[in-house]
PDB file of C-alpha atoms in Angstrom:
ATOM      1  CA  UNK P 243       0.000   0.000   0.000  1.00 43.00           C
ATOM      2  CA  UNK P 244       1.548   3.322  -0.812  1.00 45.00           C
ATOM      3  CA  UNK P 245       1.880   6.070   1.619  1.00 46.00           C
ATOM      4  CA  UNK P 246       0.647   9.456   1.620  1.00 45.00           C
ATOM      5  CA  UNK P 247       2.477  12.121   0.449  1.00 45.00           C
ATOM      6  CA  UNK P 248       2.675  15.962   1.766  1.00 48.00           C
ATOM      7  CA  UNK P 249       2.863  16.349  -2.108  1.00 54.00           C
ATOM      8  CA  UNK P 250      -0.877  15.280  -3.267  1.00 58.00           C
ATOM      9  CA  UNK P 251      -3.928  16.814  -3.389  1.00 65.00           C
ATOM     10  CA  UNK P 252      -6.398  16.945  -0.217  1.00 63.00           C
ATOM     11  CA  UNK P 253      -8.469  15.324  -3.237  1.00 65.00           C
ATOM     12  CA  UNK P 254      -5.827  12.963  -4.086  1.00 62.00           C
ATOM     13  CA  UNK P 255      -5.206  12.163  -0.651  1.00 58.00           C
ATOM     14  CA  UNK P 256      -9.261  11.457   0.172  1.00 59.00           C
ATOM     15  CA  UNK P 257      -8.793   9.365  -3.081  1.00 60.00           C
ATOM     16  CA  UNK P 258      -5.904   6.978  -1.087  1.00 56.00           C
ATOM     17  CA  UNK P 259      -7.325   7.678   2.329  1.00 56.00           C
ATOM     18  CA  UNK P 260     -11.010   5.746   1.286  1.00 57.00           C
ATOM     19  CA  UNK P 261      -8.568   3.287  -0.236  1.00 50.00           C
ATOM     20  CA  UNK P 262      -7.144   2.882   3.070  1.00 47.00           C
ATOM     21  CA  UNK P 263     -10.406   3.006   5.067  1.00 50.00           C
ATOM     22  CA  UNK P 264     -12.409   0.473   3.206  1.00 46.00           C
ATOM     23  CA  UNK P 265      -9.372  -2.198   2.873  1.00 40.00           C
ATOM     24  CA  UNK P 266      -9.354  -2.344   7.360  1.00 40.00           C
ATOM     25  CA  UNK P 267     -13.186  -1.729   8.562  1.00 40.00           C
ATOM     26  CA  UNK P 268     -14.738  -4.119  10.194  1.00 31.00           C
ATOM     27  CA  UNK P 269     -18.763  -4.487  11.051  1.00 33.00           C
ATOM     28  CA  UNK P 270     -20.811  -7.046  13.011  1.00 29.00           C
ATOM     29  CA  UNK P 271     -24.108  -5.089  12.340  1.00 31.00           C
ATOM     30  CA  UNK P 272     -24.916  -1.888  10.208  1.00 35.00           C
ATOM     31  CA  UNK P 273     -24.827   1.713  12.744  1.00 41.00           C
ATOM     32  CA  UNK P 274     -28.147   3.501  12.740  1.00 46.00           C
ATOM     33  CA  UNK P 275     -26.416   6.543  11.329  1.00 52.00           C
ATOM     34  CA  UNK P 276     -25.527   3.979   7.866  1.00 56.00           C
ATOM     35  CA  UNK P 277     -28.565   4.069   7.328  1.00 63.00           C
ATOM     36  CA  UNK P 278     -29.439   7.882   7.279  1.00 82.00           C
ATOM     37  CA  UNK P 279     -26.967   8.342   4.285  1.00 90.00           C
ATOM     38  CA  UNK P 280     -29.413   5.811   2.488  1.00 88.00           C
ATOM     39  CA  UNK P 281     -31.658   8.835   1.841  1.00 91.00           C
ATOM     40  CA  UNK P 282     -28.679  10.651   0.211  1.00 94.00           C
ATOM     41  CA  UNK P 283     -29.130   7.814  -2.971  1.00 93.00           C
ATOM     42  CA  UNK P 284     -32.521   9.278  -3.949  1.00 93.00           C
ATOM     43  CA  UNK P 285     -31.435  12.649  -4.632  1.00 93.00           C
ATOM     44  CA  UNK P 286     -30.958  14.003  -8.029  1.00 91.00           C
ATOM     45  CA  UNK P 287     -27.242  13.238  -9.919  1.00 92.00           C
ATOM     46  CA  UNK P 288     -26.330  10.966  -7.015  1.00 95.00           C
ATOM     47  CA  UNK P 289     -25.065   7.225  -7.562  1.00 94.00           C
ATOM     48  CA  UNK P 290     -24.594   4.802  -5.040  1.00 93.00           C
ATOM     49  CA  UNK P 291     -22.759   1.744  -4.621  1.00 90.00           C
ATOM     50  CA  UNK P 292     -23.099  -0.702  -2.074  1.00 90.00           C
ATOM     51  CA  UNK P 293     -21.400  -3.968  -1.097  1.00 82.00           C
ATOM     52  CA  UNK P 294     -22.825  -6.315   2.038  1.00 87.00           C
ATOM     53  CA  UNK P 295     -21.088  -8.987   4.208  1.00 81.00           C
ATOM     54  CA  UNK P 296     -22.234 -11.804   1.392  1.00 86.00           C
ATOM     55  CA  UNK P 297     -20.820 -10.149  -1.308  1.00 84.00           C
ATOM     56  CA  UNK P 298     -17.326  -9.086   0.853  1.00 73.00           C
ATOM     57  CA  UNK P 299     -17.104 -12.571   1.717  1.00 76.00           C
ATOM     58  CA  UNK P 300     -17.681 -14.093  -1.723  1.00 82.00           C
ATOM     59  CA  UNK P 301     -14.429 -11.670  -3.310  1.00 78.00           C
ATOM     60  CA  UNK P 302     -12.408 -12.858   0.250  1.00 75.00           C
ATOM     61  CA  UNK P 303     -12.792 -16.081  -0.727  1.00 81.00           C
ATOM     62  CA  UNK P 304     -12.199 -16.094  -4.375  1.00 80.00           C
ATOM     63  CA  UNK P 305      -9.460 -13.923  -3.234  1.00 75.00           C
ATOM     64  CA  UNK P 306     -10.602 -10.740  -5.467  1.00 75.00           C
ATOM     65  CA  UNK P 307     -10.755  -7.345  -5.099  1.00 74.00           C
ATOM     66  CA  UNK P 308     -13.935  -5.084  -5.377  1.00 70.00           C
ATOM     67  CA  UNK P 309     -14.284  -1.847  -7.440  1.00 70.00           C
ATOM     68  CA  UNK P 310     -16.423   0.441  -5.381  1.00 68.00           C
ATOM     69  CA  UNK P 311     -16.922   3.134  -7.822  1.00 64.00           C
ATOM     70  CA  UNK P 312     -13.990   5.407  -9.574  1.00 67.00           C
ATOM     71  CA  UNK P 313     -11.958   5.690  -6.861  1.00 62.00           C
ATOM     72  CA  UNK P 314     -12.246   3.051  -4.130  1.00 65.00           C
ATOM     73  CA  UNK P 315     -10.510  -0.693  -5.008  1.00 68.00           C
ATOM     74  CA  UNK P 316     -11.072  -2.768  -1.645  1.00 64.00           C
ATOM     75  CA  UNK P 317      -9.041  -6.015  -1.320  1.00 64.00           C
ATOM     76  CA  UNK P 318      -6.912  -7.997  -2.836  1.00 63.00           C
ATOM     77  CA  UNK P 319      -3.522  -8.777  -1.968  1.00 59.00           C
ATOM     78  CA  UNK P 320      -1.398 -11.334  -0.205  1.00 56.00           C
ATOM     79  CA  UNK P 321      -3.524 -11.374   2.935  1.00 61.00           C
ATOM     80  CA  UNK P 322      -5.230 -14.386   1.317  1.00 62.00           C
ATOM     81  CA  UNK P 323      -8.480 -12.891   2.004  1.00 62.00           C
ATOM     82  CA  UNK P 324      -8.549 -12.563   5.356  1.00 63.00           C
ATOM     83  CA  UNK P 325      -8.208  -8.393   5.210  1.00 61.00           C
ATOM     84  CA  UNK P 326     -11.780  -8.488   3.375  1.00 65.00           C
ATOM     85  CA  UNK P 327     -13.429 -10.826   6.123  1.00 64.00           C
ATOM     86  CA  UNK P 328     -13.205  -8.520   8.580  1.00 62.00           C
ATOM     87  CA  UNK P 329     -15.896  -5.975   6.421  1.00 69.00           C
ATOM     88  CA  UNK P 330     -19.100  -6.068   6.380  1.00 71.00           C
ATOM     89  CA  UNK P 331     -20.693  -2.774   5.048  1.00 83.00           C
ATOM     90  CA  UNK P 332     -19.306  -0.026   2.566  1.00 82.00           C
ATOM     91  CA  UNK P 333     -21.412   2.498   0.537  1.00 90.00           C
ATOM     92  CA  UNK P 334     -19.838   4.898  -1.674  1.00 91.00           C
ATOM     93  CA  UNK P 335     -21.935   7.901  -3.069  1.00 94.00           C
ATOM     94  CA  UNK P 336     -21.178   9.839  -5.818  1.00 94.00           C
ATOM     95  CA  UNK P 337     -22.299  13.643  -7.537  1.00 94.00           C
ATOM     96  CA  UNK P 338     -21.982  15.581 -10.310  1.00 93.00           C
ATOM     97  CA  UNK P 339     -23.050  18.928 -11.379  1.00 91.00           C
ATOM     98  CA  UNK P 340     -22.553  22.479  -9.172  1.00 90.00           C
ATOM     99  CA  UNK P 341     -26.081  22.525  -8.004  1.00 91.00           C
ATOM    100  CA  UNK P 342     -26.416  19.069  -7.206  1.00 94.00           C
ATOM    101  CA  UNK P 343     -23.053  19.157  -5.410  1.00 94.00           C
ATOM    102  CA  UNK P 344     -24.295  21.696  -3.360  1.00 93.00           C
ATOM    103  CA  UNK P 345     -27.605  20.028  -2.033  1.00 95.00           C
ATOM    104  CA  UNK P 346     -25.464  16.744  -1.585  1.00 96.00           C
ATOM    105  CA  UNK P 347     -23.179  18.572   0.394  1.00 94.00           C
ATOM    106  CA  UNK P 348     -25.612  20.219   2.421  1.00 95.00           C
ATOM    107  CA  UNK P 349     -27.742  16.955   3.202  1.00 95.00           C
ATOM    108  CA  UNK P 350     -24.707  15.442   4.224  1.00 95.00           C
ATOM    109  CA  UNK P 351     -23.717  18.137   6.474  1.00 94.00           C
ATOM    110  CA  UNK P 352     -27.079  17.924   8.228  1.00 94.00           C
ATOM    111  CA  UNK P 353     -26.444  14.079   8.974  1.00 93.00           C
ATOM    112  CA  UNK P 354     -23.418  14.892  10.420  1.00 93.00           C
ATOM    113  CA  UNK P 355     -24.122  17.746  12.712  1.00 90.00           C
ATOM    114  CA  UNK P 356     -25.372  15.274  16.077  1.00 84.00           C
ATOM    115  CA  UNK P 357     -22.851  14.879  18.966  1.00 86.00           C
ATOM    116  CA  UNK P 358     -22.087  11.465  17.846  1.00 89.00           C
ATOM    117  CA  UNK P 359     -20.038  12.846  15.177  1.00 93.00           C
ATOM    118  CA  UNK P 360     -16.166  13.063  16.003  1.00 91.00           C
ATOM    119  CA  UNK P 361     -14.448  15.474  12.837  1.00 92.00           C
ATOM    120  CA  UNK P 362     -11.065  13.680  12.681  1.00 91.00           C
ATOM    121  CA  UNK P 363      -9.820  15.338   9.502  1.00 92.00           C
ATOM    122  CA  UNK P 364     -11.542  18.908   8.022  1.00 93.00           C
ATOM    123  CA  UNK P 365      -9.801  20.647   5.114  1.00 94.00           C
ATOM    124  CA  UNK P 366     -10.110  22.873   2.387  1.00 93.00           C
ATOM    125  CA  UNK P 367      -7.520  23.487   0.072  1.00 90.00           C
ATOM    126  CA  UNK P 368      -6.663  26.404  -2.043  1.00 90.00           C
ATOM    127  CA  UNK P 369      -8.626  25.485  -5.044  1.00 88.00           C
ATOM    128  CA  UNK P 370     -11.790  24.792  -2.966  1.00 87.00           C
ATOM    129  CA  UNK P 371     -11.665  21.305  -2.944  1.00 92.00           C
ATOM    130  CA  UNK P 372     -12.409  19.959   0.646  1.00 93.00           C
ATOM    131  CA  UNK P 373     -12.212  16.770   2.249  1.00 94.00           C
ATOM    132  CA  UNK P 374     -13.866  16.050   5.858  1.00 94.00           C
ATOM    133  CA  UNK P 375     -13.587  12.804   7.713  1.00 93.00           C
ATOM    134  CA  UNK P 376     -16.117  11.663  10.922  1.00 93.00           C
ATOM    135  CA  UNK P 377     -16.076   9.034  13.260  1.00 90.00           C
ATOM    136  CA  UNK P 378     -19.247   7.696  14.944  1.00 90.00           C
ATOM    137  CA  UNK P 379     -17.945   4.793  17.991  1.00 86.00           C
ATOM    138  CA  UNK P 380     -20.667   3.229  20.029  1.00 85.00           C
ATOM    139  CA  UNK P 381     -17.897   0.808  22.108  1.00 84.00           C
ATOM    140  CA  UNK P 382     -16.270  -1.491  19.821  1.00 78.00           C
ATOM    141  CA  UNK P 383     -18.155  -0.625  16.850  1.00 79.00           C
ATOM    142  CA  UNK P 384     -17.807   2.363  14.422  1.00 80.00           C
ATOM    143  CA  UNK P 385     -19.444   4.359  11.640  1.00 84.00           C
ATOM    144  CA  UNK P 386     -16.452   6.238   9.554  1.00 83.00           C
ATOM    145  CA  UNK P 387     -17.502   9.145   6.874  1.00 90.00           C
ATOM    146  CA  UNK P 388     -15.088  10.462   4.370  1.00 91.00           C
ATOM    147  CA  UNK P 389     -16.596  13.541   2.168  1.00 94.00           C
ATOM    148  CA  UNK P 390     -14.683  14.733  -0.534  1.00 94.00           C
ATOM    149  CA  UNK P 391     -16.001  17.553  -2.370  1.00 94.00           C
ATOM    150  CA  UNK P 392     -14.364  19.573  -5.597  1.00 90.00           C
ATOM    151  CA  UNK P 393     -16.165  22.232  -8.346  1.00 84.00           C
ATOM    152  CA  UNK P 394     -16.944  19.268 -10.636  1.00 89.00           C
ATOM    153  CA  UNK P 395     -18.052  16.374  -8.693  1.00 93.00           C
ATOM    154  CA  UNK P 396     -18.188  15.067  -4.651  1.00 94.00           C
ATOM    155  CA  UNK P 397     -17.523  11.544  -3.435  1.00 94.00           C
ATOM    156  CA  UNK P 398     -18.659  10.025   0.175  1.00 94.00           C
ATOM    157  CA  UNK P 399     -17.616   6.986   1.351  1.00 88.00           C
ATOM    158  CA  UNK P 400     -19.333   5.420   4.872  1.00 86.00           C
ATOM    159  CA  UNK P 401     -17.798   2.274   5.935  1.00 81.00           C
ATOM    160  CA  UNK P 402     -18.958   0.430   9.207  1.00 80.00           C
ATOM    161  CA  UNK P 403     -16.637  -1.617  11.350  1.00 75.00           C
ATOM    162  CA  UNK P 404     -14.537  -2.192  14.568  1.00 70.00           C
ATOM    163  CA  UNK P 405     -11.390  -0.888  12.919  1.00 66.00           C
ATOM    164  CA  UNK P 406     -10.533   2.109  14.350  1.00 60.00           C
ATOM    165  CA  UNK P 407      -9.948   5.146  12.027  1.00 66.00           C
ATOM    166  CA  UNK P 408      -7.834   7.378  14.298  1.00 70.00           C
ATOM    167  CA  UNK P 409      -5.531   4.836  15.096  1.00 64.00           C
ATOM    168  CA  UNK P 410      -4.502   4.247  11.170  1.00 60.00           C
ATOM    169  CA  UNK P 411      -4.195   7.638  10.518  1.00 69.00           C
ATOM    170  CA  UNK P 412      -2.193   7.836  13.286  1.00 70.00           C
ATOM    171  CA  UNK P 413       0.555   4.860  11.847  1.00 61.00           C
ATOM    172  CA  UNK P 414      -0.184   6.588   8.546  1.00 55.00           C
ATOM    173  CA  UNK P 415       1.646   9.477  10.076  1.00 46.00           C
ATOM    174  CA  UNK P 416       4.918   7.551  11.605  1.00 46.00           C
ATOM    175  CA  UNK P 417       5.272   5.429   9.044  1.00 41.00           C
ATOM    176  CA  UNK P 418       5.580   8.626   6.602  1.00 39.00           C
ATOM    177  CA  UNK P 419       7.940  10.466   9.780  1.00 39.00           C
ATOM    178  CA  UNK P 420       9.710   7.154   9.868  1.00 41.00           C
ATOM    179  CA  UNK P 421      10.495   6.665   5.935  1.00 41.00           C
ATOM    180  CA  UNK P 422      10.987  10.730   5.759  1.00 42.00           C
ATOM    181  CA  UNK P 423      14.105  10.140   8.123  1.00 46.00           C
TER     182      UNK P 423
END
């Protein structure tokens, strides 16, 4: 897995960070606040994607990857299947087109404004692109959000799982300090 550079867009960056997050989440059940983005599929220019525990479990064992959209490739590997076990839930949401970025953005704003949210990562870079990431825990179990939003198009990615998001950003960081050195 390649690291991420100080070098690449915040756009790039979301690009390898949902790369990243939906390769190590893990979910028993789906968080209540999965299923709120649900809503976000019926608006206008939005696609969705979404892959289940069944489907996960069927690429694990064949030991192939799965294309979640453009940008998102989860699996795969010499892990022999065992990284893609762990998940169980991953939706990826997609827009196009100014005004339909904008009420995208704006619905998914409102489903992330409750206390249960945790902003880990909020950015916006000089061209106006902007990436947030949000962390929902209830104990062991976890609801992570990565919006990325640009002039031309948005992407969202919710993953559900045990993994916890903080802590791989975290390692993200050293191991890029450590190689740096």
């Amino acid at each position: 897995m390649k690291k991420l550079s100080t070098t690449i867009s915040p756009m790039q960056a979301l690009k390898k960070l949902a790369l990243c997050a939906a390769l190590v989440f893990v979910c028993v059940n789906i968080n209540a606040q999965s299923t709120n983005f649900d809503k976000l599929a019926k608006m206008k220019g939005v696609e969705f994607q979404h892959v289940d525990k069944e489907m996960i479990g069927l690429a694990a064992k064949t030991g192939q990857a799965l294309q979640l959209g453009e940008y998102v490739n989860v699996g795969g590997g010499d892990d022999d299947g065992k990284f893609l076990e762990q998940f169980d839930d991953v939706k990826v949401f997609s827009c196009e087109g100014e005004s339909n970025i904008k009420k995208f953005q704006k619905a998914t704003m409102k489903l992330l404004k409750g206390k249960e949210w945790e902003t880990l990562v909020d950015t916006k870079g000089d061209d106006g692109e902007i990436v947030k990431i949000y962390l929902s825990k209830n104990g062991e179990r976890s609801t992570n959000v990565i919006l990325a939003v640009e002039d031309d198009e948005a992407h969202l990615v919710v993953i559900n799982g045990t993994f916890d998001l903080m802590k791989l950003m975290g390692q993200g960081m050293n191991a890029n300090t450590e190689a740096n050195d």
